Short mmCIF file of C-alpha atoms and ligand atoms in Angstrom, two decimals:
data_model
loop_
_atom_site.label_atom_id
_atom_site.label_comp_id
_atom_site.label_asym_id
_atom_site.label_seq_id
_atom_site.Cartn_x
_atom_site.Cartn_y
_atom_site.Cartn_z
CA MET A 1 0.00 0.00 0.00
CA GLN A 2 2.91 2.32 -0.78
CA HIS A 3 0.53 5.01 -2.10
CA ARG A 4 -0.82 5.44 1.46
CA GLY A 5 2.51 6.47 2.97
CA GLN A 6 6.07 7.05 1.84
CA GLU A 7 7.92 8.22 4.93
CA SER A 8 8.77 4.98 6.68
CA ALA A 9 8.04 1.27 6.45
CA GLY A 10 8.13 -1.64 8.87
CA ILE A 11 7.18 -5.26 9.49
CA ALA A 12 6.77 -7.25 12.72
CA THR A 13 6.48 -11.05 12.70
CA TYR A 14 6.25 -13.67 15.45
CA GLU A 15 8.01 -16.99 15.83
CA GLY A 16 8.76 -17.79 19.48
CA ARG A 17 9.36 -14.06 19.93
CA MET A 18 8.66 -10.87 18.00
CA HIS A 19 10.94 -9.86 15.11
CA VAL A 20 10.73 -6.23 13.98
CA VAL A 21 12.41 -4.41 11.08
CA LYS A 22 11.58 -0.77 10.31
CA GLY A 23 13.22 2.33 8.94
CA MET A 24 12.78 5.57 7.02
CA GLY A 25 12.00 5.49 3.30
CA LEU A 26 10.00 3.49 0.79
CA VAL A 27 9.38 -0.24 1.25
CA HIS A 28 12.12 -1.21 -1.19
CA GLU A 29 14.59 1.12 0.55
CA VAL A 30 13.91 -0.32 4.00
CA PHE A 31 13.78 -4.03 3.16
CA ASN A 32 16.39 -6.26 1.57
CA GLU A 33 17.18 -9.97 1.29
CA LEU A 34 19.15 -9.86 4.52
CA ASN A 35 16.68 -8.21 6.89
CA LEU A 36 13.71 -10.06 5.37
CA ARG A 37 15.40 -13.32 6.37
CA TYR A 38 15.28 -12.12 9.98
CA LEU A 39 11.46 -11.75 9.82
CA ARG A 40 10.62 -15.36 10.67
CA GLY A 41 7.17 -16.76 11.48
CA ASN A 42 3.80 -17.38 9.86
CA VAL A 43 2.04 -14.34 11.29
CA GLY A 44 2.93 -10.67 10.95
CA ILE A 45 1.87 -7.07 10.35
CA GLY A 46 3.33 -4.31 8.21
CA HIS A 47 2.97 -0.57 7.87
CA VAL A 48 3.87 2.36 5.64
CA ARG A 49 3.71 5.74 7.32
CA TYR A 50 2.03 8.98 6.28
CA SER A 51 2.32 11.33 9.24
CA THR A 52 -0.51 13.48 10.52
CA GLU A 53 0.45 13.48 14.22
CA GLY A 54 4.10 13.12 15.28
CA ALA A 55 7.12 14.06 13.17
CA SER A 56 8.49 12.19 10.17
CA ILE A 57 11.39 10.59 12.05
CA GLU A 58 12.65 7.06 12.59
CA GLU A 59 11.34 6.77 16.19
CA ASN A 60 7.79 7.20 14.86
CA ALA A 61 8.12 4.44 12.24
CA GLN A 62 5.64 1.59 12.74
CA PRO A 63 4.73 -1.07 13.77
CA ILE A 64 5.06 0.28 17.30
CA TYR A 65 6.58 -2.51 19.39
CA LEU A 66 6.10 -2.98 23.16
CA TYR A 67 7.60 -5.63 25.39
CA THR A 68 5.45 -6.14 28.50
CA PRO A 69 5.76 -8.71 31.31
CA SER A 70 2.84 -10.73 29.90
CA HIS A 71 2.95 -10.11 26.12
CA GLU A 72 4.87 -8.78 23.19
CA ILE A 73 2.68 -6.32 21.28
CA ALA A 74 3.08 -4.72 17.85
CA VAL A 75 0.61 -2.19 16.43
CA ALA A 76 0.17 -0.72 12.95
CA HIS A 77 -2.22 2.24 12.84
CA ASN A 78 -3.88 4.12 10.01
CA GLY A 79 -5.85 7.17 11.16
CA GLU A 80 -5.62 9.78 13.85
CA ILE A 81 -6.73 9.88 17.48
CA VAL A 82 -8.48 13.01 18.70
CA ASN A 83 -8.43 12.45 22.49
CA VAL A 84 -4.73 11.65 22.51
CA ALA A 85 -3.77 14.27 25.15
CA GLU A 86 -6.32 12.93 27.62
CA LEU A 87 -5.22 9.32 27.04
CA ARG A 88 -1.54 10.22 27.32
CA GLU A 89 -2.21 11.90 30.64
CA PHE A 90 -4.24 8.93 31.93
CA LEU A 91 -1.62 6.38 30.88
CA GLY A 92 1.14 8.57 32.31
CA SER A 93 -0.66 8.64 35.64
CA MET A 94 -0.79 4.81 35.50
CA GLY A 95 2.96 4.64 35.07
CA SER A 96 3.35 4.43 31.27
CA GLY A 97 6.37 6.21 29.84
CA PHE A 98 6.32 7.46 26.24
CA THR A 99 9.23 7.43 23.83
CA THR A 100 7.53 9.31 20.94
CA ARG A 101 4.92 12.03 20.28
CA SER A 102 2.92 9.77 17.98
CA ASP A 103 -0.73 8.97 18.67
CA SER A 104 -0.04 5.40 17.53
CA GLU A 105 2.23 4.86 20.55
CA VAL A 106 -0.66 5.99 22.77
CA ILE A 107 -2.85 3.32 21.14
CA ALA A 108 -0.18 0.65 21.70
CA ARG A 109 0.25 1.62 25.37
CA LEU A 110 -3.51 1.73 25.90
CA ILE A 111 -3.82 -1.78 24.42
CA SER A 112 -1.02 -2.98 26.68
CA TYR A 113 -2.68 -1.42 29.75
CA GLU A 114 -6.17 -2.75 29.00
CA VAL A 115 -5.04 -6.22 27.88
CA THR A 116 -3.04 -6.63 31.09
CA LYS A 117 -6.09 -5.60 33.12
CA ARG A 118 -8.91 -7.41 31.26
CA GLY A 119 -7.38 -10.12 29.08
CA ILE A 120 -6.95 -9.89 25.32
CA ILE A 121 -10.53 -9.63 23.99
CA GLY A 122 -11.83 -7.60 26.95
CA GLY A 123 -8.81 -5.32 26.71
CA LEU A 124 -9.22 -4.73 22.97
CA LYS A 125 -12.93 -3.95 23.44
CA GLU A 126 -12.13 -1.43 26.16
CA THR A 127 -9.47 0.12 23.91
CA VAL A 128 -12.08 0.69 21.18
CA ARG A 129 -14.41 2.25 23.77
CA ARG A 130 -11.75 4.68 24.93
CA LEU A 131 -10.27 5.80 21.60
CA ARG A 132 -11.89 8.74 19.84
CA GLY A 133 -10.99 9.41 16.23
CA SER A 134 -10.14 7.32 13.21
CA PHE A 135 -8.32 4.03 13.53
CA SER A 136 -7.85 1.05 11.32
CA LEU A 137 -5.50 -1.20 13.26
CA ALA A 138 -3.49 -4.36 12.68
CA ILE A 139 -2.31 -5.76 16.02
CA LEU A 140 -0.03 -8.62 16.88
CA ILE A 141 -0.23 -9.84 20.49
CA ASP A 142 2.40 -12.57 20.64
CA ASN A 143 1.28 -14.88 17.81
CA ARG A 144 -2.36 -13.70 17.76
CA LEU A 145 -3.38 -11.36 14.96
CA PHE A 146 -6.21 -8.83 15.26
CA ALA A 147 -7.72 -6.17 13.02
CA ILE A 148 -9.89 -3.36 14.33
CA ARG A 149 -11.82 -0.65 12.48
CA ASP A 150 -13.13 2.38 14.36
CA PRO A 151 -16.91 2.49 15.04
CA PHE A 152 -17.51 5.09 12.29
CA GLY A 153 -15.46 3.21 9.67
CA ILE A 154 -13.65 6.42 8.81
CA ARG A 155 -10.60 4.75 7.25
CA PRO A 156 -10.99 1.63 5.13
CA LEU A 157 -9.93 -1.88 6.17
CA ALA A 158 -10.30 -4.92 3.96
CA LEU A 159 -10.34 -8.61 4.87
CA GLY A 160 -9.09 -11.21 2.42
CA SER A 161 -7.42 -14.56 1.88
CA ILE A 162 -4.06 -15.38 0.33
CA ASP A 163 -2.43 -18.78 -0.18
CA GLY A 164 -4.85 -20.54 2.17
CA GLY A 165 -4.24 -17.96 4.92
CA TYR A 166 -6.12 -14.81 5.89
CA GLY A 167 -5.17 -11.18 6.24
CA VAL A 168 -6.25 -7.57 6.38
CA ALA A 169 -5.06 -4.56 4.41
CA SER A 170 -6.06 -0.93 4.15
CA GLU A 171 -7.48 -1.55 0.68
CA SER A 172 -8.86 -4.50 -1.25
CA VAL A 173 -6.30 -4.02 -4.03
CA ALA A 174 -3.62 -5.59 -1.78
CA PHE A 175 -5.29 -8.98 -2.20
CA ASP A 176 -5.60 -8.56 -5.98
CA SER A 177 -1.90 -7.69 -6.25
CA LEU A 178 -0.85 -10.73 -4.22
CA GLY A 179 -3.05 -13.16 -6.14
CA GLY A 180 -5.43 -13.47 -3.18
CA ARG A 181 -9.15 -12.84 -2.77
CA PHE A 182 -10.88 -9.86 -1.18
CA ILE A 183 -13.59 -11.22 1.13
CA ARG A 184 -15.26 -8.16 2.68
CA ASP A 185 -14.66 -4.88 4.50
CA VAL A 186 -14.01 -5.05 8.22
CA GLN A 187 -17.20 -3.52 9.61
CA PRO A 188 -17.16 -0.26 11.56
CA GLY A 189 -16.61 -1.10 15.25
CA GLU A 190 -15.59 -4.70 14.48
CA ILE A 191 -12.69 -6.53 16.12
CA VAL A 192 -11.56 -9.44 13.95
CA GLU A 193 -9.21 -12.15 15.16
CA ILE A 194 -7.49 -13.85 12.28
CA THR A 195 -6.59 -17.48 12.95
CA PRO A 196 -5.07 -20.18 10.73
CA GLU A 197 -8.61 -21.54 10.20
CA GLY A 198 -10.39 -18.27 9.41
CA PHE A 199 -11.58 -15.37 11.49
CA GLU A 200 -13.73 -14.63 14.52
CA THR A 201 -15.42 -11.32 15.11
CA HIS A 202 -16.50 -9.20 18.08
CA HIS A 203 -18.44 -5.93 18.07
CA VAL A 204 -18.24 -3.09 20.56
CA PHE A 205 -20.73 -0.50 19.29
CA ARG A 206 -24.07 -0.63 17.58
CA ARG A 207 -24.23 2.16 15.05
CA LYS A 208 -27.02 4.27 13.71
CA HIS A 209 -24.73 5.90 11.18
CA VAL A 210 -21.15 5.56 10.04
CA ALA A 211 -18.80 8.21 8.62
CA HIS A 212 -16.64 6.93 5.77
CA CYS A 213 -14.07 9.54 4.69
CA MET A 214 -15.14 11.08 1.37
CA PHE A 215 -11.50 11.92 0.60
CA GLU A 216 -10.61 8.23 0.25
CA TYR A 217 -12.91 8.12 -2.79
CA VAL A 218 -11.88 11.51 -4.15
CA TYR A 219 -8.10 11.12 -3.86
CA PHE A 220 -6.47 8.92 -1.28
CA ALA A 221 -7.31 5.32 -2.13
CA ARG A 222 -6.10 3.55 -5.24
CA ALA A 223 -8.62 3.74 -8.08
CA ASP A 224 -8.82 -0.05 -8.44
CA SER A 225 -9.81 -0.59 -4.80
CA VAL A 226 -13.34 -1.38 -3.67
CA ILE A 227 -14.20 0.35 -0.38
CA ASP A 228 -17.44 -0.24 1.50
CA GLY A 229 -19.03 -1.69 -1.61
CA ARG A 230 -17.99 1.14 -3.95
CA CYS A 231 -15.36 0.82 -6.67
CA VAL A 232 -13.16 3.91 -6.29
CA TYR A 233 -12.58 4.24 -10.05
CA GLU A 234 -16.32 4.23 -10.78
CA VAL A 235 -16.93 6.83 -8.05
CA ARG A 236 -14.29 9.10 -9.64
CA ARG A 237 -15.82 8.67 -13.09
CA ASN A 238 -19.26 9.49 -11.66
CA ILE A 239 -17.76 12.59 -10.06
CA GLY A 240 -16.47 13.67 -13.49
CA ARG A 241 -19.85 13.14 -15.12
CA ILE A 242 -21.72 15.09 -12.45
CA LEU A 243 -19.07 17.80 -12.51
CA ALA A 244 -19.60 18.20 -16.27
CA ARG A 245 -23.35 18.63 -15.69
CA GLU A 246 -22.91 21.07 -12.82
CA GLN A 247 -19.94 23.03 -14.23
CA PRO A 248 -20.09 22.91 -18.04
CA THR A 249 -17.65 24.88 -20.22
CA ASP A 250 -16.61 25.24 -23.85
CA ALA A 251 -13.17 23.82 -24.64
CA ASP A 252 -11.12 21.81 -27.15
CA PHE A 253 -9.77 19.17 -24.75
CA VAL A 254 -10.35 17.74 -21.29
CA VAL A 255 -6.91 17.28 -19.73
CA PRO A 256 -6.43 15.37 -16.46
CA VAL A 257 -3.88 16.14 -13.77
CA PRO A 258 -2.26 12.69 -13.71
CA ASP A 259 -2.74 10.32 -12.01
CA SER A 260 -5.23 11.49 -9.41
CA GLY A 261 -7.48 13.45 -11.79
CA ARG A 262 -7.57 10.89 -14.59
CA ALA A 263 -10.80 9.03 -13.82
CA HIS A 264 -12.56 12.31 -12.99
CA ALA A 265 -11.43 13.74 -16.36
CA ILE A 266 -12.63 10.65 -18.26
CA GLY A 267 -16.07 11.09 -16.70
CA TYR A 268 -16.07 14.80 -17.54
CA SER A 269 -15.14 14.06 -21.14
CA GLU A 270 -17.78 11.31 -21.51
CA GLU A 271 -20.55 13.54 -20.20
CA SER A 272 -19.55 16.77 -21.99
CA GLY A 273 -18.52 15.20 -25.30
CA ILE A 274 -15.27 17.23 -25.20
CA PRO A 275 -12.36 14.97 -26.29
CA TYR A 276 -10.01 13.66 -23.61
CA ALA A 277 -6.27 14.25 -24.12
CA GLU A 278 -3.16 13.67 -22.04
CA GLY A 279 -1.83 17.23 -21.99
CA LEU A 280 0.42 16.67 -18.98
CA MET A 281 2.94 13.85 -18.82
CA LYS A 282 3.95 12.36 -15.54
CA ASN A 283 7.36 11.18 -14.50
CA ARG A 284 6.36 7.91 -12.90
CA TYR A 285 9.49 7.73 -10.76
CA VAL A 286 8.47 10.72 -8.63
CA GLU A 287 6.19 9.83 -5.75
CA ARG A 288 2.88 11.37 -4.65
CA THR A 289 3.47 15.04 -3.86
CA PHE A 290 0.39 15.60 -1.65
CA ILE A 291 1.66 13.18 0.98
CA LEU A 292 5.20 14.54 1.10
CA PRO A 293 5.76 16.00 4.56
CA SER A 294 6.90 19.56 3.79
CA GLN A 295 5.59 22.35 1.60
CA GLU A 296 9.08 22.89 0.16
CA SER A 297 9.46 19.26 -0.90
CA ARG A 298 5.99 19.30 -2.50
CA VAL A 299 6.63 22.41 -4.63
CA ARG A 300 10.07 21.20 -5.74
CA GLU A 301 8.70 17.86 -6.86
CA ILE A 302 5.81 19.24 -8.95
CA THR A 303 7.97 20.42 -11.88
CA MET A 304 9.96 17.21 -11.76
CA LYS A 305 6.73 15.24 -11.73
CA LEU A 306 4.60 16.86 -14.47
CA ASN A 307 5.42 18.36 -17.84
CA PRO A 308 3.00 19.74 -20.50
CA VAL A 309 2.70 18.07 -23.92
CA ARG A 310 3.14 21.14 -26.13
CA SER A 311 1.58 19.60 -29.25
CA VAL A 312 -1.66 18.91 -27.31
CA VAL A 313 -2.05 22.21 -25.49
CA ASN A 314 -0.55 24.82 -27.84
CA GLY A 315 -3.27 27.23 -29.05
CA LYS A 316 -6.03 25.17 -27.37
CA ARG A 317 -8.76 25.82 -24.81
CA ILE A 318 -8.21 23.31 -22.02
CA VAL A 319 -10.48 22.01 -19.25
CA LEU A 320 -8.00 20.95 -16.60
CA VAL A 321 -9.55 18.39 -14.23
CA ASP A 322 -8.14 17.43 -10.83
CA ASP A 323 -9.52 15.59 -7.81
CA SER A 324 -9.19 18.42 -5.28
CA ILE A 325 -7.42 21.67 -4.43
CA VAL A 326 -6.04 21.91 -0.93
CA ARG A 327 -3.30 24.50 -0.78
CA GLY A 328 -3.42 25.48 -4.46
CA ASN A 329 0.35 25.39 -5.09
CA THR A 330 0.27 22.48 -7.52
CA MET A 331 -2.66 23.92 -9.46
CA ARG A 332 -1.14 27.42 -9.75
CA LYS A 333 2.10 25.95 -11.00
CA LEU A 334 0.36 23.67 -13.53
CA ILE A 335 -1.74 26.47 -14.98
CA GLY A 336 1.45 28.53 -15.42
CA MET A 337 3.15 25.58 -17.15
CA LEU A 338 0.20 25.06 -19.52
CA ARG A 339 0.15 28.73 -20.46
CA GLU A 340 3.90 28.69 -21.11
CA ALA A 341 3.30 25.71 -23.39
CA GLY A 342 0.83 27.84 -25.40
CA ALA A 343 -2.61 27.01 -23.91
CA ARG A 344 -5.09 29.71 -24.99
CA GLU A 345 -7.54 29.22 -22.10
CA VAL A 346 -7.33 27.07 -18.95
CA HIS A 347 -10.66 26.23 -17.27
CA VAL A 348 -10.21 24.34 -14.02
CA ARG A 349 -12.79 21.78 -12.82
CA ILE A 350 -12.43 20.09 -9.43
CA GLY A 351 -13.85 16.76 -8.27
CA SER A 352 -14.39 17.75 -4.65
CA PRO A 353 -16.20 20.74 -3.16
CA PRO A 354 -13.95 23.47 -1.67
CA ILE A 355 -11.91 22.24 1.31
CA ILE A 356 -12.45 24.84 4.00
CA ALA A 357 -11.87 23.11 7.34
CA PRO A 358 -9.08 20.99 8.84
CA CYS A 359 -9.01 17.20 8.95
CA TYR A 360 -8.38 15.78 12.42
CA LEU A 361 -9.02 12.23 11.29
CA GLY A 362 -6.03 11.06 9.31
CA ILE A 363 -5.42 13.36 6.34
CA ASP A 364 -2.68 15.96 6.67
CA MET A 365 -4.77 19.13 6.21
CA LYS A 366 -4.38 20.88 9.51
CA THR A 367 -4.89 24.63 9.64
CA ARG A 368 -7.62 26.71 8.05
CA ASP A 369 -5.23 29.35 6.67
CA GLN A 370 -3.41 26.78 4.51
CA PHE A 371 -6.54 26.21 2.38
CA ILE A 372 -6.83 28.33 -0.74
CA ALA A 373 -10.64 28.15 -0.46
CA SER A 374 -10.71 29.43 3.10
CA GLY A 375 -12.39 32.87 3.13
CA ARG A 376 -12.31 33.29 -0.68
CA SER A 377 -15.06 33.21 -3.30
CA VAL A 378 -14.68 30.85 -6.28
CA GLU A 379 -13.88 33.85 -8.52
CA GLU A 380 -11.16 35.00 -6.13
CA ILE A 381 -9.64 31.52 -6.04
CA ALA A 382 -9.65 31.43 -9.86
CA ARG A 383 -7.78 34.75 -9.88
CA VAL A 384 -5.18 33.53 -7.37
CA LEU A 385 -4.66 30.38 -9.44
CA GLY A 386 -4.51 32.26 -12.73
CA ALA A 387 -7.37 30.20 -14.25
CA ASP A 388 -9.86 31.52 -16.86
CA SER A 389 -12.64 29.87 -14.88
CA LEU A 390 -13.00 27.52 -11.93
CA GLY A 391 -15.80 25.13 -10.95
CA TYR A 392 -16.14 22.67 -8.07
CA ILE A 393 -18.57 19.76 -7.76
CA SER A 394 -21.29 20.44 -5.15
CA ILE A 395 -21.54 18.48 -1.89
CA ASP A 396 -24.79 16.87 -3.08
CA GLY A 397 -23.15 16.01 -6.40
CA LEU A 398 -20.25 14.35 -4.59
CA VAL A 399 -22.58 12.37 -2.32
CA GLU A 400 -24.55 11.19 -5.37
CA ALA A 401 -21.31 10.15 -7.11
CA ILE A 402 -20.12 8.12 -4.11
CA GLY A 403 -23.53 6.47 -3.75
CA ILE A 404 -23.47 6.34 0.08
CA PRO A 405 -26.07 8.38 2.03
CA LYS A 406 -24.82 11.75 3.28
CA GLU A 407 -25.43 10.68 6.92
CA ASP A 408 -22.93 7.84 6.46
CA LEU A 409 -20.05 9.93 5.11
CA CYS A 410 -17.54 12.16 6.86
CA LEU A 411 -17.65 15.54 5.10
CA GLY A 412 -15.86 17.39 7.93
CA CYS A 413 -13.29 19.25 5.83
CA LEU A 414 -16.08 20.48 3.50
CA THR A 415 -18.64 21.49 6.12
CA GLY A 416 -16.73 22.01 9.40
CA GLU A 417 -19.01 19.41 11.10
CA TYR A 418 -17.30 16.26 12.30
CA PRO A 419 -18.57 12.79 13.24
CA VAL A 420 -16.62 12.77 16.54
CA LYS A 421 -16.32 15.38 19.27
CA ILE A 422 -13.39 17.70 18.55
CA GLU A 423 -12.54 20.59 20.84
CA GLY A 424 -13.69 23.89 19.32
CA GLU A 425 -15.51 22.29 16.35
CA ARG A 426 -19.14 21.41 15.56
CA ILE A 427 -20.30 17.79 15.78
CA ARG A 428 -22.84 15.93 13.63
CA HIS A 429 -25.19 14.39 16.17
CA GLN A 430 -26.54 11.66 13.90
CA CYS A 431 -23.22 9.93 14.51
CA ASP A 432 -23.72 9.12 18.21
CA LEU A 433 -22.88 5.54 19.16
CA GLU A 434 -24.81 3.00 21.19
CA GLU A 435 -22.96 0.31 23.03
CA PHE A 436 -23.72 -3.39 22.57
S1 LIG B 501 -12.40 15.65 7.57
FE1 LIG B 501 -12.30 15.29 5.35
S2 LIG B 501 -10.38 14.24 4.97
FE2 LIG B 501 -10.78 14.12 7.18
S3 LIG B 501 -11.83 12.17 7.47
FE3 LIG B 501 -13.42 13.70 7.18
S4 LIG B 501 -13.83 13.73 4.97
FE4 LIG B 501 -11.90 12.66 5.31
#
């Protein structure tokens, strides 16, 4: 799942005792023949890191490993915990020491505390009760493997089989790539124990509504994944079609921002009848710029990553389609590059509504003033970007494209209303939980 994180990578396995290898960099930079040989056992978890809480440094690489008097524990976490300060204080008062600032270490120490107190299943259930935020977890407690998805199902988690064994991964595409079979999504609030024979499940909360992150469909997940019954590629194509109906324009070509805007652009082209053309070429050896940790590294990589195809854009009116605009730096730069390559007009169409509020639940969009849409009208944003026109899909259009009811999606960064209680922010009350 390298597209979900590029800062560090790690694996923990168990055979008699826990074996852990982790380090900074991409998977192929961290692992080699030699250290893979050290990872013995027939059960294990792995992680690639994209940081939202805690710095991009080696100490924060996952899986987080804890040695306790009764168990060895390793935890891989995707998401972000909102009540981390309160939990850190509680665990500190119970004698836990912390070696990092990462919220994932707080989860690992909470699991250790609760499992010691209540046994493994009771302890994991209590952990789910106490955590607030988004968490898809893979947990190794000695040789027992567990997967947990938060009660709102904010981040995805897929269950599948490979080579006669079972596993979980952030996205279903992991099983396709490994020649396995995707079985189903881990349900919101479900604790799954994976055994050599299959899997057993436990639930902690009954839910009236869930809150799947809309941004997984718009940008984050791989297009060939299926999340909560929706194929991400089809959702993106639907977004493009609806965008063309809501924000039509006259142009010679629909040009995607590769790769993230491609399916949206295909949908826009199909619906509008304007021909699709690859007017920007991507250097496939440069990684995803949105998930790079610093602004400086993102801007530097954009010109290395994308280059206009002069013969396509010269003298033409272009509809440039992308999945979203967060800070606006990439888009401003691309419009400038297209104009330099001779584009006569550049009309920008965006497959998500304006992002105006922070994400506290696992996507690195933290402060309101970093958003180009914050406090600006669409016309003002178009001016700042240097576009001839700009159009976003509406919230209702996006919900229709995803095909999941509005009450079951997180739209926090679009509306400023969140499914969980966050200090200083508004909450959506339809997302209250009832305990089993
Ligand atoms: S706030 Fe936005 S990015 Fe964060 S989980 Fe909700 S929909 Fe996703």
